[in-house]
């Protein structure tokens, strides 16, 4: 076994897919490597020193196992500094070492593959990341048996990737296969998969499978070691999904689990159709290829390719999210910092009654925001006894790039932001 790799491999297998946010995760691995290489990740000349150490170590052979840690540390540092092509070259060297000593389909391949995938995503090369994801999946299928955690985790990770790239039917198929393989006593994993199924169905326009979230909550109730805060979060997610779907919510039987009154909250769009309706009213946006992709063919079939070189984010705005292209069409000076004070009166069913806006934003932007809020769902205020009431929510709307790294652990009130971002991305792809 390569030095220090068993523990790292286990950690990587248990991490959920989180888009291009892997640098913080990977850097601690580089810090571990520094204990062996003697080169600190904080050393300004660390890259130069590591290259020198690698050249010295190569005297023992180009595929010496002693190369693994310094090459890994070098690759992670290059990745964190934005040198993705050089990082990929280093990670390929890790693969070659594993190939030589353990074979092409060794589970030790999974670590360098995860690094390579992360670099491709940061480059915006989704097609290249797709190739590596598929290879990683094949390695796991050949290395593990269906009764092993690693086998099921590989299915979940590929399902997460399919969800991230808007291939929802494929994602749902893998999530459901994973559920069949899970140990019936692994309640946390079962709960996680149920949340993933609910989120994926929502993103595909099929809101909201609140029954799956109710089941995830009930699993937590049965687990003696389930964290109290996690249990309450699961209950709130069930509540939010129910209001997002427009379903009847009977909280009285759950009220003993609420430690405090629930404040009103913005939940966002019920489905992509609500987003397209908002676009249509604000800028004459009509039925598009993107809408067809979202609702008629969730197996998109086209190449996601590489992101275009322009730095503009695909979606902007907090807490109300909108397509970056829409924002730039409504605001002449896209670099202008804008904020709008928003007040919304909500009825007990979670629908807006009265919307008030204050600020110096352009009229077209105000119109979009008002329409967006009108088409959105809300959680009303709910007391500790489970009774909803008319309520008011106030917030300051700002416009900046969103964090698109939404996982199955994300709160339901974050789901709409991810759906908007994916819809915006598909709209841009369909217009190419």
Tab-separated table of C-alpha atoms in Angstrom:
chain	number	residue	atom	x	y	z
A	1	UNK	CA	0.000	0.000	0.000
A	2	UNK	CA	1.278	3.471	-0.858
A	3	UNK	CA	2.372	5.410	2.246
A	4	UNK	CA	-0.398	7.157	4.143
A	5	UNK	CA	-3.046	6.365	1.551
A	6	UNK	CA	-5.457	3.998	3.303
A	7	UNK	CA	-6.880	6.700	5.590
A	8	UNK	CA	-7.039	9.280	2.790
A	9	UNK	CA	-8.865	6.871	0.479
A	10	UNK	CA	-11.535	6.143	3.075
A	11	UNK	CA	-12.119	9.872	3.672
A	12	UNK	CA	-12.475	10.553	-0.048
A	13	UNK	CA	-15.006	7.773	-0.454
A	14	UNK	CA	-17.170	9.231	2.271
A	15	UNK	CA	-17.149	12.826	1.007
A	16	UNK	CA	-20.191	14.013	-0.999
A	17	UNK	CA	-19.641	15.608	-4.390
A	18	UNK	CA	-19.337	19.353	-3.871
A	19	UNK	CA	-18.550	20.818	-7.277
A	20	UNK	CA	-15.325	22.790	-7.567
A	21	UNK	CA	-14.967	23.545	-3.893
A	22	UNK	CA	-12.451	20.786	-3.232
A	23	UNK	CA	-9.382	22.928	-2.574
A	24	UNK	CA	-9.998	23.370	1.143
A	25	UNK	CA	-10.557	19.617	1.471
A	26	UNK	CA	-7.433	18.729	-0.497
A	27	UNK	CA	-5.083	21.186	1.217
A	28	UNK	CA	-5.222	19.315	4.502
A	29	UNK	CA	-3.966	16.267	2.604
A	30	UNK	CA	-1.032	18.356	1.384
A	31	UNK	CA	-0.419	19.411	4.992
A	32	UNK	CA	-0.241	15.734	5.976
A	33	UNK	CA	2.247	15.139	3.177
A	34	UNK	CA	4.457	17.935	4.517
A	35	UNK	CA	5.193	15.763	7.565
A	36	UNK	CA	6.949	13.334	5.195
A	37	UNK	CA	8.424	15.737	2.643
A	38	UNK	CA	9.482	18.337	5.222
A	39	UNK	CA	8.086	21.095	2.974
A	40	UNK	CA	5.323	23.249	4.460
A	41	UNK	CA	2.346	24.214	2.304
A	42	UNK	CA	2.799	27.763	3.647
A	43	UNK	CA	6.356	27.989	2.324
A	44	UNK	CA	6.361	30.531	-0.578
A	45	UNK	CA	8.900	28.385	-2.417
A	46	UNK	CA	7.122	25.077	-1.701
A	47	UNK	CA	6.458	24.318	-5.383
A	48	UNK	CA	10.118	24.833	-6.324
A	49	UNK	CA	11.327	22.728	-3.400
A	50	UNK	CA	8.880	19.929	-4.205
A	51	UNK	CA	9.971	19.838	-7.847
A	52	UNK	CA	13.577	19.524	-6.679
A	53	UNK	CA	12.680	16.752	-4.207
A	54	UNK	CA	10.783	14.889	-6.925
A	55	UNK	CA	13.757	15.028	-9.300
A	56	UNK	CA	16.024	13.659	-6.575
A	57	UNK	CA	13.579	10.865	-5.748
A	58	UNK	CA	13.284	9.888	-9.423
A	59	UNK	CA	16.830	8.551	-9.174
A	60	UNK	CA	15.216	5.545	-7.453
A	61	UNK	CA	13.018	5.085	-10.537
A	62	UNK	CA	10.390	7.097	-12.405
A	63	UNK	CA	7.638	4.991	-10.847
A	64	UNK	CA	9.094	4.746	-7.343
A	65	UNK	CA	6.402	4.619	-4.672
A	66	UNK	CA	8.449	7.164	-2.734
A	67	UNK	CA	7.385	9.714	-5.358
A	68	UNK	CA	3.711	9.472	-4.454
A	69	UNK	CA	3.565	11.869	-1.492
A	70	UNK	CA	5.731	14.702	-2.882
A	71	UNK	CA	3.948	14.513	-6.254
A	72	UNK	CA	0.562	14.529	-4.523
A	73	UNK	CA	1.548	17.533	-2.416
A	74	UNK	CA	2.824	19.332	-5.528
A	75	UNK	CA	-0.372	18.626	-7.459
A	76	UNK	CA	-2.617	19.870	-4.670
A	77	UNK	CA	-0.582	23.070	-4.252
A	78	UNK	CA	-0.678	23.752	-8.000
A	79	UNK	CA	-4.415	23.105	-7.996
A	80	UNK	CA	-5.001	25.503	-5.100
A	81	UNK	CA	-2.991	28.191	-6.924
A	82	UNK	CA	-5.070	27.850	-10.085
A	83	UNK	CA	-2.527	25.995	-12.252
A	84	UNK	CA	-4.961	23.281	-13.241
A	85	UNK	CA	-3.127	21.870	-16.280
A	86	UNK	CA	0.102	21.471	-14.304
A	87	UNK	CA	-1.868	19.957	-11.421
A	88	UNK	CA	-3.482	17.425	-13.758
A	89	UNK	CA	-0.023	16.463	-15.052
A	90	UNK	CA	1.071	15.771	-11.459
A	91	UNK	CA	-2.066	13.761	-10.703
A	92	UNK	CA	-1.534	11.743	-13.886
A	93	UNK	CA	1.881	10.847	-12.514
A	94	UNK	CA	0.146	9.513	-9.388
A	95	UNK	CA	-2.047	7.389	-11.640
A	96	UNK	CA	1.004	6.015	-13.432
A	97	UNK	CA	2.572	4.995	-10.123
A	98	UNK	CA	-0.619	3.168	-9.123
A	99	UNK	CA	-0.841	1.549	-12.580
A	100	UNK	CA	2.695	0.224	-12.354
A	101	UNK	CA	2.433	-1.283	-8.863
A	102	UNK	CA	-1.263	-2.136	-8.379
A	103	UNK	CA	-2.956	-2.216	-11.790
A	104	UNK	CA	-5.308	-0.030	-13.788
A	105	UNK	CA	-8.407	-0.880	-11.743
A	106	UNK	CA	-6.880	-0.703	-8.284
A	107	UNK	CA	-9.067	1.191	-5.783
A	108	UNK	CA	-5.986	3.324	-5.145
A	109	UNK	CA	-6.873	4.972	-8.461
A	110	UNK	CA	-9.803	6.694	-6.779
A	111	UNK	CA	-7.708	9.317	-5.022
A	112	UNK	CA	-5.845	10.729	-8.063
A	113	UNK	CA	-9.076	10.485	-10.044
A	114	UNK	CA	-10.871	12.681	-7.501
A	115	UNK	CA	-8.095	15.277	-7.798
A	116	UNK	CA	-8.214	15.207	-11.608
A	117	UNK	CA	-11.996	15.594	-11.617
A	118	UNK	CA	-11.745	18.603	-9.320
A	119	UNK	CA	-9.206	20.308	-11.605
A	120	UNK	CA	-11.306	19.674	-14.715
A	121	UNK	CA	-14.345	21.179	-12.988
A	122	UNK	CA	-12.366	24.234	-11.950
A	123	UNK	CA	-11.290	24.637	-15.589
A	124	UNK	CA	-14.932	24.396	-16.619
A	125	UNK	CA	-14.214	21.294	-18.709
A	126	UNK	CA	-17.289	19.279	-17.788
A	127	UNK	CA	-16.804	16.765	-20.601
A	128	UNK	CA	-13.334	15.848	-19.320
A	129	UNK	CA	-14.691	15.570	-15.772
A	130	UNK	CA	-17.415	13.279	-17.116
A	131	UNK	CA	-14.841	10.887	-18.600
A	132	UNK	CA	-12.979	10.682	-15.283
A	133	UNK	CA	-16.199	10.236	-13.279
A	134	UNK	CA	-17.152	7.272	-15.462
A	135	UNK	CA	-13.691	5.714	-15.073
A	136	UNK	CA	-13.832	6.239	-11.302
A	137	UNK	CA	-17.196	4.480	-11.249
A	138	UNK	CA	-15.838	1.515	-13.236
A	139	UNK	CA	-12.894	1.220	-10.849
A	140	UNK	CA	-15.275	1.081	-7.880
A	141	UNK	CA	-17.579	-1.461	-9.533
A	142	UNK	CA	-14.588	-3.751	-10.226
A	143	UNK	CA	-12.934	-3.215	-6.829
A	144	UNK	CA	-15.849	-3.614	-4.429
A	145	UNK	CA	-18.802	-5.946	-3.959
A	146	UNK	CA	-22.448	-4.820	-3.583
A	147	UNK	CA	-22.397	-5.457	0.170
A	148	UNK	CA	-19.543	-2.993	0.728
A	149	UNK	CA	-20.044	0.659	1.654
A	150	UNK	CA	-17.572	1.755	-1.048
A	151	UNK	CA	-19.684	0.119	-3.777
A	152	UNK	CA	-22.828	1.960	-2.747
A	153	UNK	CA	-20.958	5.199	-2.148
A	154	UNK	CA	-19.645	5.089	-5.731
A	155	UNK	CA	-23.212	4.876	-7.018
A	156	UNK	CA	-24.231	7.822	-4.846
A	157	UNK	CA	-21.277	9.912	-5.998
A	158	UNK	CA	-22.039	9.276	-9.675
A	159	UNK	CA	-25.705	10.048	-8.994
A	160	UNK	CA	-24.640	13.345	-7.396
A	161	UNK	CA	-22.619	14.098	-10.524
A	162	UNK	CA	-25.579	13.323	-12.788
A	163	UNK	CA	-27.732	15.626	-10.684
A	164	UNK	CA	-25.106	18.374	-10.842
A	165	UNK	CA	-25.082	18.105	-14.658
A	166	UNK	CA	-28.899	18.031	-14.929
A	167	UNK	CA	-29.266	14.355	-15.912
A	168	UNK	CA	-31.976	13.796	-13.382
A	169	UNK	CA	-33.443	10.479	-14.544
A	170	UNK	CA	-30.009	8.844	-14.469
A	171	UNK	CA	-29.402	10.324	-11.021
A	172	UNK	CA	-32.707	9.029	-9.657
A	173	UNK	CA	-32.023	5.549	-11.050
A	174	UNK	CA	-28.679	5.353	-9.242
A	175	UNK	CA	-30.062	6.771	-5.988
A	176	UNK	CA	-32.778	4.119	-5.987
A	177	UNK	CA	-30.241	1.374	-6.736
A	178	UNK	CA	-28.134	2.668	-3.852
A	179	UNK	CA	-31.085	2.500	-1.485
A	180	UNK	CA	-31.455	-1.223	-2.233
A	181	UNK	CA	-27.812	-1.887	-1.320
A	182	UNK	CA	-27.728	0.078	1.923
A	183	UNK	CA	-27.564	-1.705	5.246
A	184	UNK	CA	-31.019	-1.396	6.805
A	185	UNK	CA	-29.371	-0.324	10.057
A	186	UNK	CA	-27.446	2.511	8.386
A	187	UNK	CA	-30.195	5.031	9.058
A	188	UNK	CA	-28.083	8.091	8.302
A	189	UNK	CA	-27.196	6.796	4.835
A	190	UNK	CA	-30.812	5.870	4.109
A	191	UNK	CA	-31.909	9.346	5.204
A	192	UNK	CA	-29.233	10.909	2.979
A	193	UNK	CA	-30.434	8.987	-0.104
A	194	UNK	CA	-34.062	9.932	0.533
A	195	UNK	CA	-33.039	13.601	0.700
A	196	UNK	CA	-31.128	13.173	-2.561
A	197	UNK	CA	-34.158	11.652	-4.278
A	198	UNK	CA	-36.360	14.528	-3.109
A	199	UNK	CA	-33.853	17.182	-4.227
A	200	UNK	CA	-33.311	15.556	-7.632
A	201	UNK	CA	-37.040	15.266	-8.268
A	202	UNK	CA	-37.458	18.939	-7.385
A	203	UNK	CA	-34.654	20.037	-9.723
A	204	UNK	CA	-36.229	18.053	-12.559
A	205	UNK	CA	-39.493	19.965	-12.133
A	206	UNK	CA	-41.306	17.344	-10.056
A	207	UNK	CA	-41.870	19.086	-6.758
A	208	UNK	CA	-41.440	18.051	-4.039
A	209	UNK	CA	-41.607	14.463	-2.732
A	210	UNK	CA	-42.233	15.799	0.737
A	211	UNK	CA	-43.166	12.237	1.737
A	212	UNK	CA	-39.512	11.261	1.186
A	213	UNK	CA	-38.445	14.040	3.547
A	214	UNK	CA	-41.066	12.969	6.067
A	215	UNK	CA	-39.593	9.459	5.843
A	216	UNK	CA	-36.086	10.873	6.304
A	217	UNK	CA	-37.322	12.648	9.425
A	218	UNK	CA	-39.008	9.509	10.776
A	219	UNK	CA	-35.751	7.597	10.279
A	220	UNK	CA	-34.039	10.160	12.489
A	221	UNK	CA	-36.712	9.702	15.146
A	222	UNK	CA	-35.973	5.955	15.235
A	223	UNK	CA	-32.197	6.399	15.475
A	224	UNK	CA	-31.181	6.706	19.149
A	225	UNK	CA	-27.940	8.525	18.314
A	226	UNK	CA	-29.455	10.929	15.772
A	227	UNK	CA	-28.366	14.461	16.638
A	228	UNK	CA	-31.200	16.585	18.028
A	229	UNK	CA	-30.305	19.559	15.827
A	230	UNK	CA	-30.209	17.327	12.730
A	231	UNK	CA	-33.594	15.899	13.642
A	232	UNK	CA	-35.154	19.348	13.934
A	233	UNK	CA	-33.519	20.358	10.649
A	234	UNK	CA	-35.069	17.279	8.996
A	235	UNK	CA	-38.482	18.272	10.331
A	236	UNK	CA	-38.104	21.845	9.065
A	237	UNK	CA	-37.106	20.508	5.652
A	238	UNK	CA	-40.273	18.410	5.559
A	239	UNK	CA	-42.288	21.501	6.483
A	240	UNK	CA	-40.574	23.626	3.836
A	241	UNK	CA	-40.999	20.993	1.119
A	242	UNK	CA	-44.691	20.762	1.947
A	243	UNK	CA	-45.174	24.532	1.646
A	244	UNK	CA	-43.064	24.582	-1.516
A	245	UNK	CA	-45.353	21.928	-3.009
A	246	UNK	CA	-48.490	23.701	-1.806
A	247	UNK	CA	-49.507	20.656	0.248
A	248	UNK	CA	-51.452	20.584	3.479
A	249	UNK	CA	-49.105	20.682	6.464
A	250	UNK	CA	-50.268	19.166	9.740
A	251	UNK	CA	-47.579	19.984	12.263
A	252	UNK	CA	-49.482	19.383	15.456
A	253	UNK	CA	-48.298	15.760	15.700
A	254	UNK	CA	-44.695	16.942	15.259
A	255	UNK	CA	-44.894	19.981	17.516
A	256	UNK	CA	-43.052	18.266	20.393
A	257	UNK	CA	-39.948	18.226	18.176
A	258	UNK	CA	-39.916	22.001	17.675
A	259	UNK	CA	-37.668	23.719	20.201
A	260	UNK	CA	-38.782	27.213	19.140
A	261	UNK	CA	-41.168	29.092	16.891
A	262	UNK	CA	-40.300	28.935	13.197
A	263	UNK	CA	-39.722	32.292	11.546
A	264	UNK	CA	-41.147	32.938	8.071
A	265	UNK	CA	-38.755	32.124	5.219
A	266	UNK	CA	-38.473	32.543	1.452
A	267	UNK	CA	-38.518	29.121	-0.247
A	268	UNK	CA	-38.361	30.263	-3.869
A	269	UNK	CA	-39.853	28.782	-7.014
A	270	UNK	CA	-41.932	25.629	-6.861
A	271	UNK	CA	-40.500	24.421	-10.187
A	272	UNK	CA	-38.662	25.665	-13.312
A	273	UNK	CA	-41.973	26.673	-14.908
A	274	UNK	CA	-42.357	29.368	-12.245
A	275	UNK	CA	-38.929	30.707	-13.205
A	276	UNK	CA	-39.787	30.784	-16.916
A	277	UNK	CA	-43.093	32.487	-16.118
A	278	UNK	CA	-41.184	35.184	-14.237
A	279	UNK	CA	-38.804	35.623	-17.168
A	280	UNK	CA	-41.705	35.852	-19.610
A	281	UNK	CA	-43.391	38.649	-17.680
A	282	UNK	CA	-40.202	40.616	-17.070
A	283	UNK	CA	-38.524	40.595	-20.498
A	284	UNK	CA	-40.734	38.976	-23.096
A	285	UNK	CA	-38.959	35.648	-22.675
A	286	UNK	CA	-40.891	32.955	-24.549
A	287	UNK	CA	-40.921	29.168	-24.608
A	288	UNK	CA	-37.341	28.122	-25.287
A	289	UNK	CA	-35.172	25.139	-26.052
A	290	UNK	CA	-34.108	25.225	-22.422
A	291	UNK	CA	-37.698	24.755	-21.309
A	292	UNK	CA	-38.028	21.767	-23.639
A	293	UNK	CA	-34.817	20.314	-22.232
A	294	UNK	CA	-36.002	20.745	-18.663
A	295	UNK	CA	-39.446	19.195	-19.056
A	296	UNK	CA	-39.480	16.931	-22.098
A	297	UNK	CA	-36.014	15.416	-22.140
A	298	UNK	CA	-34.248	15.220	-18.799
A	299	UNK	CA	-31.691	12.962	-20.512
A	300	UNK	CA	-30.272	16.008	-22.272
A	301	UNK	CA	-27.926	14.193	-24.629
A	302	UNK	CA	-25.894	17.266	-25.562
A	303	UNK	CA	-22.296	17.990	-24.624
A	304	UNK	CA	-21.848	20.317	-21.675
A	305	UNK	CA	-18.361	21.068	-23.026
A	306	UNK	CA	-16.231	23.846	-21.611
A	307	UNK	CA	-17.479	27.018	-19.973
A	308	UNK	CA	-17.190	30.055	-22.179
A	309	UNK	CA	-14.308	32.322	-21.289
A	310	UNK	CA	-16.459	35.221	-20.125
A	311	UNK	CA	-16.276	35.680	-16.340
A	312	UNK	CA	-19.965	36.516	-15.875
A	313	UNK	CA	-21.703	34.214	-13.369
A	314	UNK	CA	-24.586	32.102	-14.590
A	315	UNK	CA	-26.836	33.341	-11.759
A	316	UNK	CA	-26.777	36.278	-9.369
A	317	UNK	CA	-28.739	37.609	-6.421
A	318	UNK	CA	-29.337	36.865	-2.764
A	319	UNK	CA	-31.735	35.675	-1.455
A	320	UNK	CA	-33.770	35.921	-4.692
A	321	UNK	CA	-31.709	34.364	-7.501
A	322	UNK	CA	-31.960	35.255	-11.177
A	323	UNK	CA	-30.114	34.392	-14.377
A	324	UNK	CA	-26.979	36.452	-14.873
A	325	UNK	CA	-28.019	37.152	-18.470
A	326	UNK	CA	-31.372	38.470	-17.255
A	327	UNK	CA	-29.708	40.731	-14.706
A	328	UNK	CA	-27.304	42.123	-17.279
A	329	UNK	CA	-30.194	42.851	-19.653
A	330	UNK	CA	-32.129	44.741	-16.970
A	331	UNK	CA	-29.265	46.771	-15.494
A	332	UNK	CA	-27.151	49.031	-17.733
A	333	UNK	CA	-24.184	49.127	-15.359
A	334	UNK	CA	-23.772	45.487	-14.353
A	335	UNK	CA	-20.933	46.386	-11.965
A	336	UNK	CA	-23.165	48.768	-10.025
A	337	UNK	CA	-23.839	47.610	-6.466
A	338	UNK	CA	-27.576	47.430	-5.966
A	339	UNK	CA	-29.709	46.554	-2.970
A	340	UNK	CA	-33.456	46.560	-2.465
A	341	UNK	CA	-35.295	46.426	0.864
A	342	UNK	CA	-38.097	43.892	0.594
A	343	UNK	CA	-41.139	43.287	2.786
A	344	UNK	CA	-43.640	40.516	2.042
A	345	UNK	CA	-46.865	39.744	3.903
A	346	UNK	CA	-47.591	35.998	3.832
A	347	UNK	CA	-50.813	34.072	4.441
A	348	UNK	CA	-50.900	30.850	6.528
A	349	UNK	CA	-50.689	28.777	3.319
A	350	UNK	CA	-47.288	30.260	2.445
A	351	UNK	CA	-48.417	32.529	-0.384
A	352	UNK	CA	-47.538	36.249	-0.690
A	353	UNK	CA	-50.326	38.745	-0.022
A	354	UNK	CA	-48.578	42.118	-0.258
A	355	UNK	CA	-45.093	42.900	-1.615
A	356	UNK	CA	-43.284	46.176	-0.844
A	357	UNK	CA	-39.952	47.232	-2.397
A	358	UNK	CA	-37.752	50.190	-1.432
A	359	UNK	CA	-34.490	51.261	-3.053
A	360	UNK	CA	-32.984	52.909	-6.108
A	361	UNK	CA	-32.914	49.871	-8.411
A	362	UNK	CA	-33.960	50.274	-12.071
A	363	UNK	CA	-37.734	49.867	-12.612
A	364	UNK	CA	-37.241	46.768	-14.804
A	365	UNK	CA	-35.258	45.058	-12.057
A	366	UNK	CA	-37.905	45.962	-9.487
A	367	UNK	CA	-40.551	44.508	-11.793
A	368	UNK	CA	-38.611	41.253	-12.129
A	369	UNK	CA	-38.116	41.018	-8.366
A	370	UNK	CA	-41.793	41.685	-7.665
A	371	UNK	CA	-42.874	39.069	-10.214
A	372	UNK	CA	-40.356	36.586	-8.820
A	373	UNK	CA	-41.683	37.028	-5.286
A	374	UNK	CA	-45.268	36.757	-6.518
A	375	UNK	CA	-44.398	33.404	-8.139
A	376	UNK	CA	-42.484	32.161	-5.089
A	377	UNK	CA	-43.534	30.087	-2.096
A	378	UNK	CA	-42.879	30.941	1.526
A	379	UNK	CA	-42.892	29.280	4.910
A	380	UNK	CA	-45.244	31.260	7.184
A	381	UNK	CA	-44.496	31.805	10.847
A	382	UNK	CA	-45.250	28.612	12.819
A	383	UNK	CA	-45.558	28.473	16.590
A	384	UNK	CA	-44.265	25.674	18.836
A	385	UNK	CA	-47.657	23.999	18.689
A	386	UNK	CA	-47.445	23.649	14.908
A	387	UNK	CA	-49.938	26.382	14.074
A	388	UNK	CA	-49.141	28.678	11.095
A	389	UNK	CA	-50.271	32.292	10.985
A	390	UNK	CA	-50.209	35.356	8.769
A	391	UNK	CA	-46.734	36.828	8.983
A	392	UNK	CA	-44.288	39.281	7.476
A	393	UNK	CA	-40.785	38.660	6.170
A	394	UNK	CA	-38.274	41.461	5.559
A	395	UNK	CA	-34.840	41.231	3.949
A	396	UNK	CA	-32.346	43.170	1.855
A	397	UNK	CA	-31.959	41.874	-1.692
A	398	UNK	CA	-28.426	42.147	-3.095
A	399	UNK	CA	-26.842	41.038	-6.344
A	400	UNK	CA	-23.635	39.012	-6.436
A	401	UNK	CA	-22.465	35.621	-7.699
A	402	UNK	CA	-24.036	32.645	-5.928
A	403	UNK	CA	-22.355	29.627	-4.424
A	404	UNK	CA	-23.583	26.813	-6.656
A	405	UNK	CA	-22.231	23.965	-4.551
A	406	UNK	CA	-25.542	22.543	-3.362
A	407	UNK	CA	-25.452	18.995	-1.984
A	408	UNK	CA	-28.163	16.677	-0.717
A	409	UNK	CA	-27.479	18.060	2.765
A	410	UNK	CA	-28.487	21.585	1.710
A	411	UNK	CA	-31.585	23.029	3.377
A	412	UNK	CA	-34.785	22.966	1.330
A	413	UNK	CA	-34.873	26.768	1.279
A	414	UNK	CA	-31.605	26.614	-0.710
A	415	UNK	CA	-33.000	24.290	-3.366
A	416	UNK	CA	-34.536	27.029	-5.508
A	417	UNK	CA	-31.158	28.733	-5.979
A	418	UNK	CA	-29.709	25.532	-7.409
A	419	UNK	CA	-32.712	24.999	-9.672
A	420	UNK	CA	-32.453	28.565	-10.999
A	421	UNK	CA	-28.722	28.185	-11.640
A	422	UNK	CA	-29.202	24.924	-13.546
A	423	UNK	CA	-32.111	26.351	-15.540
A	424	UNK	CA	-30.027	29.404	-16.436
A	425	UNK	CA	-27.145	27.168	-17.507
A	426	UNK	CA	-29.411	25.060	-19.712
A	427	UNK	CA	-30.910	28.220	-21.211
A	428	UNK	CA	-27.447	29.455	-22.178
A	429	UNK	CA	-26.455	26.063	-23.607
A	430	UNK	CA	-29.646	25.838	-25.652
A	431	UNK	CA	-28.976	29.265	-27.169
A	432	UNK	CA	-25.474	28.329	-28.424
